[in-house]
Amino acid sequence: MTSATTITVRRARTSDVPLIRSLVAPLADERILVAKEAVAYYEGLQEFRIAEGPEGQVVGCGALHVMWEDLAEVRTLATDSRWRGRGVGHTLLEALLADASDIGVKRVFCLTFEVEFFRRHGFGVMANQSAVDPEVYSELLRSHDEGVAEFLDLARVKPNTLGNTRMIRTL
């Protein structure tokens, strides 16, 4: 069995977009992640990190999307099904949290079905829907990003019929 010590994380490249889409596709079919058009992945490529196995194969991906001065979201955390349980998700999440810390983000949230995974990494279930003060809330309302709308629990976003959980961690 391969351990997390043989997993390396790097910045995503444009050539990784088809691989990211292939990692997301089965999870989108299961309604765990939302698939996006290729253009959305290219536009957000700078947010992505790629996990590579010992032979350079892409085995996972994840993104950190900054929402505000002190708030970011972990998005599109996905692992190749053949690599689940080998520390890929852990290694990616730790890299994304380090990125958040490096750029000055103090709080990171996620919308997830993997509550126990995120709990083991210091995340807790959000006690209330608004983790931002009213002034920041009014600024975030101007965002066209659907993830921001989901975080704010805006009416324009379809109800959370998938049943995922809002979780947050303070760094």
Coordinates of N, CA and C in Angstrom, one line a residue:
M1 N 0.8 -1.2 0.0 CA 0.0 0.0 0.0 C 0.9 1.2 0.0
T2 N 0.5 2.2 -0.8 CA 1.3 3.5 -0.9 C 0.8 4.4 0.2
S3 N 1.7 5.1 0.8 CA 1.3 6.0 1.9 C 1.4 7.5 1.4
A4 N 0.9 8.4 2.3 CA 0.8 9.8 1.9 C 2.2 10.3 1.7
T5 N 3.3 9.7 2.2 CA 4.6 10.2 2.0 C 5.1 10.1 0.6
T6 N 4.4 9.3 -0.2 CA 4.8 9.2 -1.6 C 3.9 10.1 -2.5
I7 N 3.0 10.8 -1.9 CA 2.2 11.7 -2.6 C 2.8 13.1 -2.6
T8 N 2.9 13.7 -3.8 CA 3.4 15.1 -3.8 C 2.2 16.0 -4.3
V9 N 2.3 17.2 -3.9 CA 1.2 18.2 -4.2 C 1.9 19.4 -5.0
R10 N 1.3 19.8 -6.1 CA 1.9 20.9 -6.9 C 0.7 21.7 -7.4
R11 N 1.1 22.9 -7.9 CA 0.1 23.8 -8.5 C -0.4 23.1 -9.8
A12 N -1.7 23.3 -10.1 CA -2.3 22.8 -11.3 C -1.8 23.5 -12.5
R13 N -1.7 22.8 -13.6 CA -1.3 23.3 -14.9 C -2.5 23.2 -15.9
T14 N -2.5 24.0 -16.9 CA -3.6 23.9 -17.9 C -3.8 22.5 -18.4
S15 N -2.7 21.8 -18.6 CA -2.9 20.4 -19.1 C -3.6 19.5 -18.1
D16 N -3.8 19.9 -16.8 CA -4.4 19.1 -15.8 C -6.0 19.2 -15.9
V17 N -6.5 20.2 -16.6 CA -8.0 20.4 -16.6 C -8.7 19.1 -17.0
P18 N -8.3 18.4 -18.1 CA -9.1 17.2 -18.4 C -9.0 16.2 -17.3
L19 N -7.9 16.1 -16.6 CA -7.7 15.2 -15.5 C -8.6 15.6 -14.3
I20 N -8.6 16.8 -14.0 CA -9.5 17.3 -12.9 C -10.9 17.0 -13.2
R21 N -11.3 17.2 -14.5 CA -12.7 16.8 -14.9 C -13.0 15.4 -14.7
S22 N -12.0 14.5 -15.1 CA -12.2 13.1 -14.9 C -12.3 12.6 -13.5
L23 N -11.6 13.4 -12.6 CA -11.7 13.1 -11.1 C -13.1 13.5 -10.6
V24 N -13.6 14.6 -11.1 CA -14.9 15.1 -10.6 C -16.0 14.3 -11.2
A25 N -15.9 13.8 -12.4 CA -17.1 13.2 -13.1 C -17.8 12.1 -12.3
P26 N -17.1 11.1 -11.8 CA -17.8 10.1 -11.0 C -18.5 10.6 -9.8
L27 N -17.8 11.6 -9.1 CA -18.4 12.2 -7.9 C -19.6 13.1 -8.3
A28 N -19.6 13.7 -9.4 CA -20.8 14.4 -9.9 C -21.9 13.5 -10.2
D29 N -21.6 12.3 -10.8 CA -22.6 11.3 -11.1 C -23.3 10.9 -9.8
E30 N -22.5 10.8 -8.7 CA -23.1 10.4 -7.4 C -23.7 11.6 -6.7
R31 N -23.7 12.8 -7.3 CA -24.2 14.0 -6.7 C -23.4 14.4 -5.4
I32 N -22.1 14.1 -5.4 CA -21.3 14.5 -4.3 C -20.6 15.8 -4.6
L33 N -20.1 16.0 -5.8 CA -19.6 17.3 -6.3 C -20.4 17.7 -7.5
V34 N -20.2 19.0 -7.9 CA -20.9 19.5 -9.0 C -19.9 19.7 -10.1
A35 N -20.3 19.1 -11.3 CA -19.4 19.2 -12.5 C -19.5 20.6 -13.0
K36 N -18.5 21.1 -13.6 CA -18.4 22.4 -14.2 C -18.0 22.3 -15.7
E37 N -18.3 23.3 -16.4 CA -17.8 23.3 -17.8 C -16.3 23.5 -17.7
A38 N -15.6 23.0 -18.8 CA -14.1 23.1 -18.8 C -13.6 24.6 -18.6
V39 N -14.3 25.5 -19.2 CA -13.9 26.9 -19.1 C -13.9 27.4 -17.6
A40 N -14.8 26.9 -16.8 CA -14.7 27.2 -15.3 C -13.5 26.7 -14.7
Y41 N -13.0 25.5 -15.0 CA -11.8 25.0 -14.4 C -10.6 25.8 -14.9
Y42 N -10.6 26.2 -16.2 CA -9.4 27.0 -16.7 C -9.4 28.3 -16.0
E43 N -10.6 28.9 -15.8 CA -10.7 30.3 -15.2 C -10.2 30.2 -13.7
G44 N -10.5 29.1 -13.0 CA -10.1 29.0 -11.6 C -8.9 28.2 -11.4
L45 N -8.1 27.9 -12.4 CA -7.0 27.0 -12.3 C -5.9 27.4 -11.3
Q46 N -5.7 28.7 -11.1 CA -4.8 29.1 -10.1 C -5.2 28.7 -8.7
E47 N -6.4 28.4 -8.4 CA -6.9 27.9 -7.1 C -6.6 26.5 -6.8
F48 N -6.3 25.7 -7.9 CA -6.1 24.2 -7.8 C -4.7 23.8 -7.4
R49 N -4.7 22.7 -6.6 CA -3.5 21.9 -6.4 C -3.8 20.5 -6.9
I50 N -2.8 19.8 -7.3 CA -2.8 18.5 -7.9 C -2.0 17.6 -7.0
A51 N -2.5 16.4 -6.7 CA -1.8 15.4 -6.0 C -1.3 14.4 -7.0
E52 N 0.0 14.1 -6.9 CA 0.6 13.1 -7.8 C 1.1 11.9 -7.0
G53 N 0.9 10.7 -7.6 CA 1.4 9.5 -7.0 C 2.9 9.3 -7.3
P54 N 3.5 8.3 -6.9 CA 5.0 8.1 -7.0 C 5.5 8.1 -8.4
E55 N 4.6 7.8 -9.4 CA 5.1 7.7 -10.8 C 4.6 9.0 -11.5
G56 N 4.2 10.0 -10.8 CA 3.7 11.2 -11.5 C 2.3 11.2 -11.9
Q57 N 1.5 10.1 -11.7 CA 0.1 10.1 -12.1 C -0.7 11.0 -11.2
V58 N -1.7 11.7 -11.8 CA -2.6 12.5 -11.0 C -3.6 11.6 -10.3
V59 N -3.6 11.8 -8.9 CA -4.4 10.9 -8.1 C -5.4 11.7 -7.3
G60 N -5.4 13.1 -7.4 CA -6.3 13.9 -6.7 C -6.2 15.4 -7.0
C61 N -7.2 16.1 -6.6 CA -7.2 17.6 -6.8 C -8.0 18.3 -5.7
G62 N -7.7 19.5 -5.6 CA -8.5 20.3 -4.6 C -8.2 21.8 -4.9
A63 N -9.1 22.7 -4.5 CA -9.0 24.1 -4.8 C -9.3 24.9 -3.5
L64 N -8.7 26.0 -3.4 CA -8.9 27.0 -2.3 C -9.4 28.3 -3.0
H65 N -10.7 28.6 -2.7 CA -11.3 29.8 -3.3 C -11.4 30.9 -2.2
V66 N -10.7 32.0 -2.4 CA -10.8 33.1 -1.4 C -12.1 33.8 -1.6
M67 N -12.8 34.1 -0.5 CA -14.1 34.8 -0.6 C -13.9 36.2 0.0
W68 N -13.1 36.3 1.0 CA -13.0 37.6 1.7 C -11.6 37.7 2.3
E69 N -11.3 38.8 3.0 CA -10.0 39.0 3.6 C -9.6 37.8 4.5
D70 N -10.5 37.3 5.2 CA -10.1 36.2 6.2 C -10.9 34.9 6.0
L71 N -11.5 34.8 4.8 CA -12.4 33.6 4.6 C -12.2 33.0 3.2
A72 N -12.0 31.7 3.2 CA -11.8 31.0 1.9 C -12.6 29.6 2.0
E73 N -12.8 29.0 0.9 CA -13.5 27.8 0.8 C -12.7 26.7 0.1
V74 N -12.7 25.5 0.7 CA -12.1 24.4 0.1 C -13.1 23.8 -0.9
R75 N -12.7 23.7 -2.2 CA -13.6 23.3 -3.2 C -13.0 22.1 -4.0
T76 N -13.9 21.3 -4.6 CA -13.5 20.3 -5.5 C -12.4 19.4 -5.0
L77 N -12.5 19.0 -3.8 CA -11.5 18.1 -3.2 C -11.9 16.7 -3.7
A78 N -11.1 16.1 -4.5 CA -11.5 14.8 -5.2 C -10.2 13.9 -5.3
T79 N -10.5 12.6 -5.0 CA -9.4 11.6 -5.1 C -9.8 10.5 -6.1
D80 N -8.9 10.0 -6.9 CA -9.1 8.9 -7.7 C -9.6 7.7 -6.8
S81 N -10.7 7.1 -7.2 CA -11.2 6.0 -6.4 C -10.2 4.9 -6.1
R82 N -9.2 4.7 -6.9 CA -8.2 3.7 -6.6 C -7.3 4.1 -5.6
W83 N -7.3 5.4 -5.2 CA -6.3 5.9 -4.3 C -7.0 6.3 -2.9
R84 N -8.3 6.1 -2.8 CA -9.0 6.5 -1.6 C -8.5 5.7 -0.4
G85 N -8.3 6.4 0.7 CA -7.8 5.7 1.9 C -6.3 5.6 2.0
R86 N -5.6 6.3 1.1 CA -4.2 6.3 1.1 C -3.5 7.6 1.5
G87 N -4.4 8.5 2.0 CA -3.8 9.8 2.5 C -3.8 10.9 1.5
V88 N -4.4 10.7 0.3 CA -4.4 11.7 -0.8 C -5.2 12.9 -0.3
G89 N -6.4 12.7 0.1 CA -7.3 13.8 0.6 C -6.6 14.6 1.7
H90 N -6.0 13.9 2.7 CA -5.4 14.5 3.8 C -4.2 15.4 3.3
T91 N -3.4 14.9 2.4 CA -2.3 15.6 1.9 C -2.7 16.9 1.1
L92 N -3.7 16.7 0.3 CA -4.3 17.9 -0.4 C -4.8 18.9 0.5
L93 N -5.7 18.5 1.5 CA -6.3 19.4 2.4 C -5.2 20.2 3.2
E94 N -4.2 19.5 3.7 CA -3.2 20.1 4.4 C -2.4 21.2 3.5
A95 N -2.2 20.9 2.3 CA -1.6 21.8 1.4 C -2.5 23.1 1.2
L96 N -3.8 22.8 1.0 CA -4.7 23.9 0.8 C -4.8 24.8 2.1
L97 N -4.8 24.2 3.2 CA -4.8 25.0 4.5 C -3.5 25.8 4.7
A98 N -2.4 25.2 4.2 CA -1.1 25.9 4.3 C -1.2 27.1 3.3
D99 N -1.8 26.9 2.1 CA -2.0 28.0 1.2 C -2.8 29.1 1.8
A100 N -3.9 28.7 2.5 CA -4.8 29.7 3.1 C -4.0 30.5 4.2
S101 N -3.2 29.8 5.0 CA -2.4 30.5 6.0 C -1.4 31.4 5.4
D102 N -0.7 31.0 4.3 CA 0.3 31.8 3.6 C -0.2 33.1 3.1
I103 N -1.5 33.1 2.7 CA -2.0 34.3 2.1 C -2.8 35.2 3.1
G104 N -2.9 34.7 4.3 CA -3.5 35.5 5.4 C -5.0 35.2 5.7
V105 N -5.5 34.1 5.1 CA -6.8 33.7 5.5 C -6.9 33.0 6.8
K106 N -7.8 33.4 7.6 CA -7.9 32.9 9.0 C -9.0 31.8 9.2
R107 N -10.0 31.8 8.3 CA -11.1 30.8 8.4 C -11.3 30.1 7.0
V108 N -11.5 28.8 7.1 CA -11.7 28.1 5.8 C -13.0 27.2 6.1
F109 N -13.8 27.3 5.1 CA -15.1 26.5 5.2 C -15.2 25.6 4.0
C110 N -16.1 24.6 4.1 CA -16.4 23.7 3.0 C -17.9 23.3 3.1
L111 N -18.4 22.9 2.0 CA -19.7 22.2 2.0 C -19.4 20.8 1.6
T112 N -19.8 19.8 2.5 CA -19.3 18.5 2.3 C -20.3 17.4 2.8
F113 N -20.1 16.2 2.2 CA -20.7 15.0 2.7 C -19.8 14.3 3.7
E114 N -18.5 14.6 3.6 CA -17.4 13.9 4.3 C -17.2 14.6 5.7
V115 N -18.2 14.6 6.5 CA -18.2 15.3 7.8 C -17.1 14.8 8.6
E116 N -16.9 13.5 8.8 CA -15.9 12.9 9.7 C -14.5 13.2 9.2
F117 N -14.3 13.2 7.9 CA -13.0 13.5 7.3 C -12.6 14.9 7.7
F118 N -13.5 15.9 7.5 CA -13.2 17.3 7.8 C -13.1 17.5 9.3
R119 N -13.9 16.8 10.1 CA -13.9 16.9 11.5 C -12.5 16.5 12.0
R120 N -11.9 15.4 11.5 CA -10.6 14.9 11.8 C -9.5 16.0 11.5
H121 N -9.8 16.9 10.6 CA -8.9 17.9 10.2 C -9.2 19.3 10.9
G122 N -10.0 19.2 12.0 CA -10.2 20.4 12.8 C -11.4 21.3 12.4
F123 N -12.2 20.8 11.4 CA -13.4 21.6 11.0 C -14.5 21.2 12.0
G124 N -15.4 22.2 12.2 CA -16.6 21.9 12.9 C -17.8 22.4 12.1
V125 N -19.0 21.8 12.4 CA -20.2 22.2 11.8 C -20.5 23.6 12.1
M126 N -20.9 24.4 11.1 CA -21.2 25.8 11.4 C -22.5 25.9 12.2
A127 N -22.4 26.6 13.3 CA -23.6 26.8 14.2 C -24.6 27.7 13.6
N128 N -24.2 28.7 12.8 CA -25.2 29.5 12.1 C -24.8 29.7 10.7
Q129 N -25.7 30.1 9.9 CA -25.4 30.2 8.4 C -24.5 31.4 8.1
S130 N -24.5 32.4 8.9 CA -23.6 33.6 8.6 C -22.5 33.7 9.5
A131 N -21.3 33.4 9.0 CA -20.1 33.4 9.8 C -19.3 34.7 9.5
V132 N -20.0 35.7 9.0 CA -19.4 37.0 8.7 C -20.3 38.1 9.3
D133 N -19.6 39.2 9.5 CA -20.4 40.3 10.1 C -21.3 41.0 9.0
P134 N -22.3 41.8 9.4 CA -23.2 42.4 8.4 C -22.6 43.2 7.3
E135 N -21.5 43.9 7.6 CA -20.8 44.7 6.6 C -20.2 43.8 5.5
V136 N -19.5 42.8 5.9 CA -18.9 41.8 5.0 C -20.0 41.1 4.2
Y137 N -21.1 40.7 4.9 CA -22.2 40.0 4.3 C -22.8 40.9 3.1
S138 N -22.9 42.2 3.3 CA -23.5 43.1 2.3 C -22.5 43.2 1.1
E139 N -21.2 43.1 1.4 CA -20.2 43.1 0.3 C -20.2 41.8 -0.5
L140 N -20.3 40.7 0.2 CA -20.4 39.4 -0.4 C -21.6 39.2 -1.3
L141 N -22.7 39.9 -0.9 CA -23.9 39.8 -1.7 C -23.7 40.3 -3.2
R142 N -22.6 41.1 -3.4 CA -22.3 41.6 -4.7 C -21.6 40.5 -5.6
S143 N -21.2 39.4 -5.0 CA -20.4 38.4 -5.8 C -21.4 37.6 -6.7
H144 N -20.9 37.3 -7.8 CA -21.7 36.4 -8.8 C -21.3 35.0 -8.6
D145 N -20.4 34.7 -7.7 CA -20.0 33.3 -7.5 C -21.0 32.5 -6.8
E146 N -21.4 31.3 -7.3 CA -22.4 30.5 -6.8 C -22.0 29.9 -5.4
G147 N -20.7 29.7 -5.2 CA -20.2 29.2 -3.9 C -20.4 30.2 -2.8
V148 N -20.2 31.5 -3.1 CA -20.5 32.5 -2.2 C -22.0 32.6 -1.8
A149 N -22.8 32.4 -2.8 CA -24.3 32.4 -2.6 C -24.7 31.2 -1.7
E150 N -24.0 30.1 -2.0 CA -24.3 28.9 -1.1 C -23.9 29.2 0.3
F151 N -22.7 29.7 0.5 CA -22.2 30.0 1.8 C -23.1 30.9 2.6
L152 N -23.7 32.0 1.9 CA -24.6 32.9 2.5 C -26.0 32.4 2.6
D153 N -26.2 31.2 2.0 CA -27.6 30.6 2.0 C -28.6 31.5 1.4
L154 N -28.3 32.1 0.3 CA -29.2 33.0 -0.4 C -30.3 32.2 -1.1
A155 N -31.5 32.9 -1.2 CA -32.6 32.3 -1.8 C -32.4 31.9 -3.2
R156 N -31.6 32.7 -3.9 CA -31.4 32.4 -5.4 C -30.7 31.1 -5.6
V157 N -30.1 30.5 -4.6 CA -29.5 29.2 -4.7 C -30.5 28.2 -4.4
K158 N -30.5 27.1 -5.2 CA -31.5 26.0 -5.0 C -31.3 25.5 -3.5
P159 N -32.3 25.1 -2.9 CA -32.2 24.5 -1.5 C -31.2 23.4 -1.5
N160 N -30.6 23.2 -0.3 CA -29.6 22.1 -0.2 C -30.3 20.8 -0.1
T161 N -30.7 20.3 -1.3 CA -31.4 19.0 -1.4 C -30.4 17.9 -1.3
L162 N -29.1 18.2 -1.6 CA -28.1 17.1 -1.5 C -27.8 16.7 -0.1
G163 N -28.0 17.6 0.8 CA -27.8 17.2 2.2 C -26.4 17.4 2.7
N164 N -25.6 18.2 2.0 CA -24.2 18.4 2.5 C -24.2 19.3 3.7
T165 N -23.1 19.3 4.4 CA -23.0 20.0 5.6 C -22.0 21.2 5.5
R166 N -22.3 22.3 6.1 CA -21.4 23.5 6.1 C -20.5 23.3 7.3
M167 N -19.2 23.3 7.0 CA -18.2 23.2 8.1 C -17.2 24.3 8.0
I168 N -16.6 24.6 9.1 CA -15.6 25.7 9.1 C -14.4 25.4 10.1
R169 N -13.3 25.9 9.8 CA -12.1 25.8 10.6 C -11.4 27.1 10.7
T170 N -11.0 27.5 11.9 CA -10.2 28.7 12.2 C -8.7 28.2 12.2
L171 N -7.9 28.9 11.4 CA -6.5 28.6 11.4 C -5.7 29.3 12.4

